[in-house]
PDB file of C-alpha atoms in Angstrom:
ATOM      1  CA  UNK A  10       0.000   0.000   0.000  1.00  0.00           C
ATOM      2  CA  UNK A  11       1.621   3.465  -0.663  1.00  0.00           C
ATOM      3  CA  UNK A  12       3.045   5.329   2.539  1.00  0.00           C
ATOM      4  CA  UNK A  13       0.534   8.015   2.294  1.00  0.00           C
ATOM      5  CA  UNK A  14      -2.620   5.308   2.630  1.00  0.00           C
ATOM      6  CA  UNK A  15      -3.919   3.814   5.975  1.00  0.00           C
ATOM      7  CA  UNK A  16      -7.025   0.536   5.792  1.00  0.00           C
ATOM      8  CA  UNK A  17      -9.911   0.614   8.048  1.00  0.00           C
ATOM      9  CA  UNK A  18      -9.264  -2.320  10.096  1.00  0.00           C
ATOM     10  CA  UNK A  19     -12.712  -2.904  11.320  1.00  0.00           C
ATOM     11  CA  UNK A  20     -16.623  -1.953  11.421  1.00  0.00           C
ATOM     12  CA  UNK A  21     -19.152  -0.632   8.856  1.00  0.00           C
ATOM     13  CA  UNK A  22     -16.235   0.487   6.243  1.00  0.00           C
ATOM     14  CA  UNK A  23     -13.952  -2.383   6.909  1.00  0.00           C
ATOM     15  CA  UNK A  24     -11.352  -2.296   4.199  1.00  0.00           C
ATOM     16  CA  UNK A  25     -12.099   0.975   3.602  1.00  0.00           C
ATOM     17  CA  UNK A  26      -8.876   3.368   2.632  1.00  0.00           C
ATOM     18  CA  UNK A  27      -8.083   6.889   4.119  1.00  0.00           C
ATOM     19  CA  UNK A  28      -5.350   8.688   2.063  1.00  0.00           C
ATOM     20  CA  UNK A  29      -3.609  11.645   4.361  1.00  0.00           C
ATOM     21  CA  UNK A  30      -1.474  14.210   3.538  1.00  0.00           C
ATOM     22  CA  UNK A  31       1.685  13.161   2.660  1.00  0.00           C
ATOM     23  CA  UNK A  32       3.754  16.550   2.859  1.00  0.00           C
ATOM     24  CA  UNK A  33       3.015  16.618   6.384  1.00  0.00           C
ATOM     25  CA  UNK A  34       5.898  14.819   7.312  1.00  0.00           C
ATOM     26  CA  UNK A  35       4.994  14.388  11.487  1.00  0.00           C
ATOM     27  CA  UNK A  36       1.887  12.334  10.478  1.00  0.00           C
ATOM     28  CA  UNK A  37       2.205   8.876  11.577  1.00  0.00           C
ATOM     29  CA  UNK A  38      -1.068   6.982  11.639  1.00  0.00           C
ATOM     30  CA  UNK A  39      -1.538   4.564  14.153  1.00  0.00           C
ATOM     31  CA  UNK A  40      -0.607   0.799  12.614  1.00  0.00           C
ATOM     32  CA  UNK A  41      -3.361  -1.245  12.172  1.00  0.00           C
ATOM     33  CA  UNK A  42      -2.582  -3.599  15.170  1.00  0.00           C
ATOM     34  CA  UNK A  43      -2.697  -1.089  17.699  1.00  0.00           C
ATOM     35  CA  UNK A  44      -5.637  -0.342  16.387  1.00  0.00           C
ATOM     36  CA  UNK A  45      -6.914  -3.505  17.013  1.00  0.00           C
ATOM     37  CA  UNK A  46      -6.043  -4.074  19.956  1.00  0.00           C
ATOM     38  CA  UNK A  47      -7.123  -0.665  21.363  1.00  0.00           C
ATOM     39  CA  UNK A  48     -10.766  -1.530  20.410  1.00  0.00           C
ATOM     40  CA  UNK A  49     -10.561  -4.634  21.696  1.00  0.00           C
ATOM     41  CA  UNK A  50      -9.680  -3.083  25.207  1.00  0.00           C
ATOM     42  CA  UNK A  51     -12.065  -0.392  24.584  1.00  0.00           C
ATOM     43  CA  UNK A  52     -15.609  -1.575  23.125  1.00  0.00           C
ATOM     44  CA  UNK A  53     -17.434   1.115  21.362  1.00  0.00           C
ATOM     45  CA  UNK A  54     -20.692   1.694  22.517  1.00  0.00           C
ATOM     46  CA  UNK A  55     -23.489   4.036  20.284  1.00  0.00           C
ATOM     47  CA  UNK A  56     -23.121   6.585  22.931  1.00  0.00           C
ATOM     48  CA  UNK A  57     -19.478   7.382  22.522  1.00  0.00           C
ATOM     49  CA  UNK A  58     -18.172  10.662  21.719  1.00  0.00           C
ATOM     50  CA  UNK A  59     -14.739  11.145  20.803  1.00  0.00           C
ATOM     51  CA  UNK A  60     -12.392  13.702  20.903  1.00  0.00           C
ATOM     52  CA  UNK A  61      -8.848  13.162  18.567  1.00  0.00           C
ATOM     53  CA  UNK A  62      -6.380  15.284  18.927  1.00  0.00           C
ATOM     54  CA  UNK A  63      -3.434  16.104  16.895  1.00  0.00           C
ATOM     55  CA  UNK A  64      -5.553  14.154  14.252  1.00  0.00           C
ATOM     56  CA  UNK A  65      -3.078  14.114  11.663  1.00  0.00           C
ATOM     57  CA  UNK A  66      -4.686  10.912   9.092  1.00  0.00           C
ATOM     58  CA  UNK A  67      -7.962  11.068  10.842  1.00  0.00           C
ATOM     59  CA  UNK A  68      -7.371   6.999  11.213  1.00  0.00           C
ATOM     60  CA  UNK A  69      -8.484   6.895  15.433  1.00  0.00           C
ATOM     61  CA  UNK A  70     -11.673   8.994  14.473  1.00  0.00           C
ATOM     62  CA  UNK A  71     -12.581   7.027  10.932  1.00  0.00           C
ATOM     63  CA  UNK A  72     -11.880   3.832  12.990  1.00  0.00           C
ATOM     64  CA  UNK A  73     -13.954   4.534  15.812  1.00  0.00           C
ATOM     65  CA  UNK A  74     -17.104   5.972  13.607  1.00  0.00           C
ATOM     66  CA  UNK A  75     -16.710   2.702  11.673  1.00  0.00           C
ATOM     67  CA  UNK A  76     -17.092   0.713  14.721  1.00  0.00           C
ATOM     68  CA  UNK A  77     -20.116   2.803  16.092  1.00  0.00           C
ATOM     69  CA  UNK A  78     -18.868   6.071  17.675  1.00  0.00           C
ATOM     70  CA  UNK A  79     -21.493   8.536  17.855  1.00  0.00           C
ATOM     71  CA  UNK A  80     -19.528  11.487  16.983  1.00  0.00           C
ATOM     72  CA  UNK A  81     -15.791  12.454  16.798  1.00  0.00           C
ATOM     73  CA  UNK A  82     -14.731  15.827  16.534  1.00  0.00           C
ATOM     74  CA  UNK A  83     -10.874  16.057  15.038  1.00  0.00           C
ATOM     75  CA  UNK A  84      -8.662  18.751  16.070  1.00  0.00           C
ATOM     76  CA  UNK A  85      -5.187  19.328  13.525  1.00  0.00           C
ATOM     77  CA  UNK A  86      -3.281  22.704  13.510  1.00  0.00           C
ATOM     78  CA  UNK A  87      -1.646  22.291   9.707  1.00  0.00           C
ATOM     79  CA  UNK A  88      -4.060  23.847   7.293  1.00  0.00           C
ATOM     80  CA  UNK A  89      -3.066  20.931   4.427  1.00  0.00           C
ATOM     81  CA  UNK A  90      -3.699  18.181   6.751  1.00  0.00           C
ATOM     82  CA  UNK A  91      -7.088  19.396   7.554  1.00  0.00           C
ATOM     83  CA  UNK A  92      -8.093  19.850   4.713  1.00  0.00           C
ATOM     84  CA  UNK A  93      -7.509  16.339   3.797  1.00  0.00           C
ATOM     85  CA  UNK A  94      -8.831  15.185   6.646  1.00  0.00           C
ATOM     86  CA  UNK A  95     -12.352  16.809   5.375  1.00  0.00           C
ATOM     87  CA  UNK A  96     -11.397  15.572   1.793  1.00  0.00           C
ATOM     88  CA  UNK A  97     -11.591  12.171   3.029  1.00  0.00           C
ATOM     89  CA  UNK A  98     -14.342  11.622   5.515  1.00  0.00           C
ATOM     90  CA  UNK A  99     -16.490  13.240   2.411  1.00  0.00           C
ATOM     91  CA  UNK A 100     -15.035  11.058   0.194  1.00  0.00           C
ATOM     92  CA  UNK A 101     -15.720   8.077   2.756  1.00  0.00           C
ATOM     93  CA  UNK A 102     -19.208   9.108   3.573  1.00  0.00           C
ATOM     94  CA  UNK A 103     -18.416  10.057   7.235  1.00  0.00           C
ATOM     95  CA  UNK A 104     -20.717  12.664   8.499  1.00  0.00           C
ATOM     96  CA  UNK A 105     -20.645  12.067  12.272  1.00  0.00           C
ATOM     97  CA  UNK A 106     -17.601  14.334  13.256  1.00  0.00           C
ATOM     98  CA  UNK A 107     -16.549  17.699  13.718  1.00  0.00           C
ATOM     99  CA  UNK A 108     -13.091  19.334  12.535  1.00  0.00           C
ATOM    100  CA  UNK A 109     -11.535  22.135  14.236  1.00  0.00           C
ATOM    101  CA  UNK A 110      -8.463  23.556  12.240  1.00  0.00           C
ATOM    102  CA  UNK A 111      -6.919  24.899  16.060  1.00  0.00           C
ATOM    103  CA  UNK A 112      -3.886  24.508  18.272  1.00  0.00           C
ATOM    104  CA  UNK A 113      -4.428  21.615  20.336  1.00  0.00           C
ATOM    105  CA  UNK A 114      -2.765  23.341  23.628  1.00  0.00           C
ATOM    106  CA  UNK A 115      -5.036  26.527  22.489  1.00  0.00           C
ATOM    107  CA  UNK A 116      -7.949  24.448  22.627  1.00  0.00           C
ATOM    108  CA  UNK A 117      -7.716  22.808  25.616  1.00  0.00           C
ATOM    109  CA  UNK A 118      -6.869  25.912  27.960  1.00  0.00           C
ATOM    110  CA  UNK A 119      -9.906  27.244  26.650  1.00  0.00           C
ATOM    111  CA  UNK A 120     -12.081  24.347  26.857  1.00  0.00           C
ATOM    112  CA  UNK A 121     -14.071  23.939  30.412  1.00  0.00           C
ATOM    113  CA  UNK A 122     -15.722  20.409  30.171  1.00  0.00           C
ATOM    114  CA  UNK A 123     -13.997  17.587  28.067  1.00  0.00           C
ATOM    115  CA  UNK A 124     -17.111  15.690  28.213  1.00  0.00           C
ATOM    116  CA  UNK A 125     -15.764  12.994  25.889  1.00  0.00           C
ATOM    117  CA  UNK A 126     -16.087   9.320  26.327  1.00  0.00           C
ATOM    118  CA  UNK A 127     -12.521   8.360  24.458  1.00  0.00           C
ATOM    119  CA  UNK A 128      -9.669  10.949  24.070  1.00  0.00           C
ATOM    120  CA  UNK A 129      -7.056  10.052  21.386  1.00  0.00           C
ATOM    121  CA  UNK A 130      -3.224  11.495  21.945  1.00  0.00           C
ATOM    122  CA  UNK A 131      -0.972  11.293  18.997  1.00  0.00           C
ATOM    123  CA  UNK A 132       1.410  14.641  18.834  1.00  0.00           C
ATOM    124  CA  UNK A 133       4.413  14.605  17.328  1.00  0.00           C
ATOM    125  CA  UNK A 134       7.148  12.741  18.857  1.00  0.00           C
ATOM    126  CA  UNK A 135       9.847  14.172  20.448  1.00  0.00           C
ATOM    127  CA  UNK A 136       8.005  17.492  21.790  1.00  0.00           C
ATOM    128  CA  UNK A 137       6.965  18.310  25.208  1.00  0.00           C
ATOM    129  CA  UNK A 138       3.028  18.124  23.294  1.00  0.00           C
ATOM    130  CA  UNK A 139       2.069  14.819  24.779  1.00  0.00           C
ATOM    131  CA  UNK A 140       2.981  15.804  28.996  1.00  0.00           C
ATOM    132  CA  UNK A 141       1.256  19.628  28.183  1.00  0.00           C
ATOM    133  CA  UNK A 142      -2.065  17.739  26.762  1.00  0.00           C
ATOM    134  CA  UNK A 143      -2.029  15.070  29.711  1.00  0.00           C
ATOM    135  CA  UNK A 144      -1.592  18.163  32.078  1.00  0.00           C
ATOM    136  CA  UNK A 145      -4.745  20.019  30.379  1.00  0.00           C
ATOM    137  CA  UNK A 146      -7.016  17.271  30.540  1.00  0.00           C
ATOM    138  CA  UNK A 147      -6.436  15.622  34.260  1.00  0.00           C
ATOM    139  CA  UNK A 148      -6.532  19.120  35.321  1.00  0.00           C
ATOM    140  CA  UNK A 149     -10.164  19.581  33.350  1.00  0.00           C
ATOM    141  CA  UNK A 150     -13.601  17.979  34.260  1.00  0.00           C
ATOM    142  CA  UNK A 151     -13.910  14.726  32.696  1.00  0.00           C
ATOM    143  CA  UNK A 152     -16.840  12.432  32.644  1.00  0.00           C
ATOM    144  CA  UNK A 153     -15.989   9.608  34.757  1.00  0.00           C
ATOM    145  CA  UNK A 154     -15.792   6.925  32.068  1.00  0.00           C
ATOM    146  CA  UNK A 155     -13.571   8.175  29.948  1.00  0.00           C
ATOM    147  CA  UNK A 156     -10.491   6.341  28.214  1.00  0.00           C
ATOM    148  CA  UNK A 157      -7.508   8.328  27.356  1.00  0.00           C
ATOM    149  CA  UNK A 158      -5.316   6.276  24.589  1.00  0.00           C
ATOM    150  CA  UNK A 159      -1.856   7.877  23.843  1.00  0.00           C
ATOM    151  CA  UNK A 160       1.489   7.457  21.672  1.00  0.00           C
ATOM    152  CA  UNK A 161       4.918   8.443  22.303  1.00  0.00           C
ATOM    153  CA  UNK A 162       7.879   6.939  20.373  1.00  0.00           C
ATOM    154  CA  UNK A 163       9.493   4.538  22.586  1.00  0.00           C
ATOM    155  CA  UNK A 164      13.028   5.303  22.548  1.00  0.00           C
ATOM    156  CA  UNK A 165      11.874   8.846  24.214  1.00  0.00           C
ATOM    157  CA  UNK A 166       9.669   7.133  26.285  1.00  0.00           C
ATOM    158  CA  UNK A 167       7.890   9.812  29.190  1.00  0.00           C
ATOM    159  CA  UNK A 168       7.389   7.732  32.810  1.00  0.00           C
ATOM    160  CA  UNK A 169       6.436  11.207  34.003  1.00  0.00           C
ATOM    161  CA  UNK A 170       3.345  10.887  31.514  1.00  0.00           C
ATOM    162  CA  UNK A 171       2.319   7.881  32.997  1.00  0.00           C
ATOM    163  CA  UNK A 172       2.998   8.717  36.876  1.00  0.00           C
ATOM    164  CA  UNK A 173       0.399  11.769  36.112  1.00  0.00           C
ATOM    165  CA  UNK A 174      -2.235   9.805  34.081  1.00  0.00           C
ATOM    166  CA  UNK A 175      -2.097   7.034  36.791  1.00  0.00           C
ATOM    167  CA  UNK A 176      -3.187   9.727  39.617  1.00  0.00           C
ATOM    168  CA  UNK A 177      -6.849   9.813  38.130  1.00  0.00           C
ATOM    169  CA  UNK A 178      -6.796   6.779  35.768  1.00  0.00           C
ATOM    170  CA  UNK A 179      -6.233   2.906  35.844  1.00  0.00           C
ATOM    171  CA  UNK A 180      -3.548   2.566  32.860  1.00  0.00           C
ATOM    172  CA  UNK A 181      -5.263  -0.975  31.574  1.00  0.00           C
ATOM    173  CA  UNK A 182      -2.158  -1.137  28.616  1.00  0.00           C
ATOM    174  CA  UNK A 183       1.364   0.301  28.498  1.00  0.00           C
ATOM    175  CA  UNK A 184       3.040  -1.213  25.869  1.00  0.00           C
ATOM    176  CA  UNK A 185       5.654  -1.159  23.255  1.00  0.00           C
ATOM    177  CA  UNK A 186       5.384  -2.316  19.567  1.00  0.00           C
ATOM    178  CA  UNK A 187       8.658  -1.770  17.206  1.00  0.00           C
ATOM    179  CA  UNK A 188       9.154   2.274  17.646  1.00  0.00           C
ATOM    180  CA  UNK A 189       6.205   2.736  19.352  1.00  0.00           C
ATOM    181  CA  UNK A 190       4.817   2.570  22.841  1.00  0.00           C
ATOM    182  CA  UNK A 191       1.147   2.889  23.296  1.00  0.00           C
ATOM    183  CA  UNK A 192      -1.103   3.426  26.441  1.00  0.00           C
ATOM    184  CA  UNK A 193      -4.994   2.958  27.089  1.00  0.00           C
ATOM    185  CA  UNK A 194      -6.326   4.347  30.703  1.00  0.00           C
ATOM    186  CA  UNK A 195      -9.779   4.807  32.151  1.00  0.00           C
ATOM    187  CA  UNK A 196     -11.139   7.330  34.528  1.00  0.00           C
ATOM    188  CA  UNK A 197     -11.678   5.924  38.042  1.00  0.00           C
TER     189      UNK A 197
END
């Protein structure tokens, strides 16, 4: 498959692809088995609303409408890669999400509720994006069942990211594939 498409691993559009913006050069969708095995650790329910930030391909969002999300809204800061992102949920027939073209750390320090039931956390690697974003939301309301699930590249790996999650959520999976490590909480 070329490098700049990603497969729906699962749900309604199944085998579906998502091209993403391949001059964006800090997009790296999530690989398929993560994917899989986040869902299986987190089971969609109608209800669930969504909240992916640092979008990037869209992937976590498509993947989680596919499987029966209620709504998703996406937030990316590069102009190019949102626009593909709105390019391609069109394209796909995906009409249960929001974008917002906004600074994620912007966002967040304006935002006064996160009332989402699944956060998604991919920033770029090797900024200081991922502990500021896990700062702004345990120090916002959240609803009480909410899952956070979060990259980082694993040679870089942040304990301090997972010493502050772990004072408000049980970490269910901290794990590293190849380059990455991956982590799934839930609110107590």
């Amino acid at each position: 498959m070329p490098l700049n498409k990603i497969k729906i691993t699962g749900g309604k559009l199944k085998s579906r692809i998502l091209n993403y913006d391949k001059t964006n050069l800090t997009i790296k969708p999530t690989k398929s088995y993560i994917r899989e095995a986040l869902f299986n650790i987190i089971p969609i329910q109608p209800k669930f609303v969504c909240l992916d930030l640092f979008s990037g391909s869209g992937i976590l969002s498509a993947e989680a409408i596919s499987r029966g999300a209620k709504f998703s809204t996406l937030l990316e800061h590069n102009q190019r890669t949102f626009i593909k992102i709105e390019e391609e949920f069109k394209k796909l027939q995906i009409n249960n999400y929001k974008t917002i073209n906004e600074d994620v750390i912007q966002f967040l320090k304006k935002s006064k509720n996160l009332d989402y039931d699944l956060i998604f956390i991919d920033p770029p690697y090797q900024s200081t994006l991922l502990i500021n974003t896990i700062e702004l939301i345990c120090g916002s309301n959240l609803k009480i069942n909410s899952y956070i699930f979060f990259e980082q590249e694993k040679k870089f790996y942040d304990e301090k990211v997972i010493n502050l999650l772990n004072k408000s959520h049980n970490i269910l999976k901290n794990l590293s594939i190849g380059d990455v490590t991956y982590t799934i909480a839930k609110k107590r």
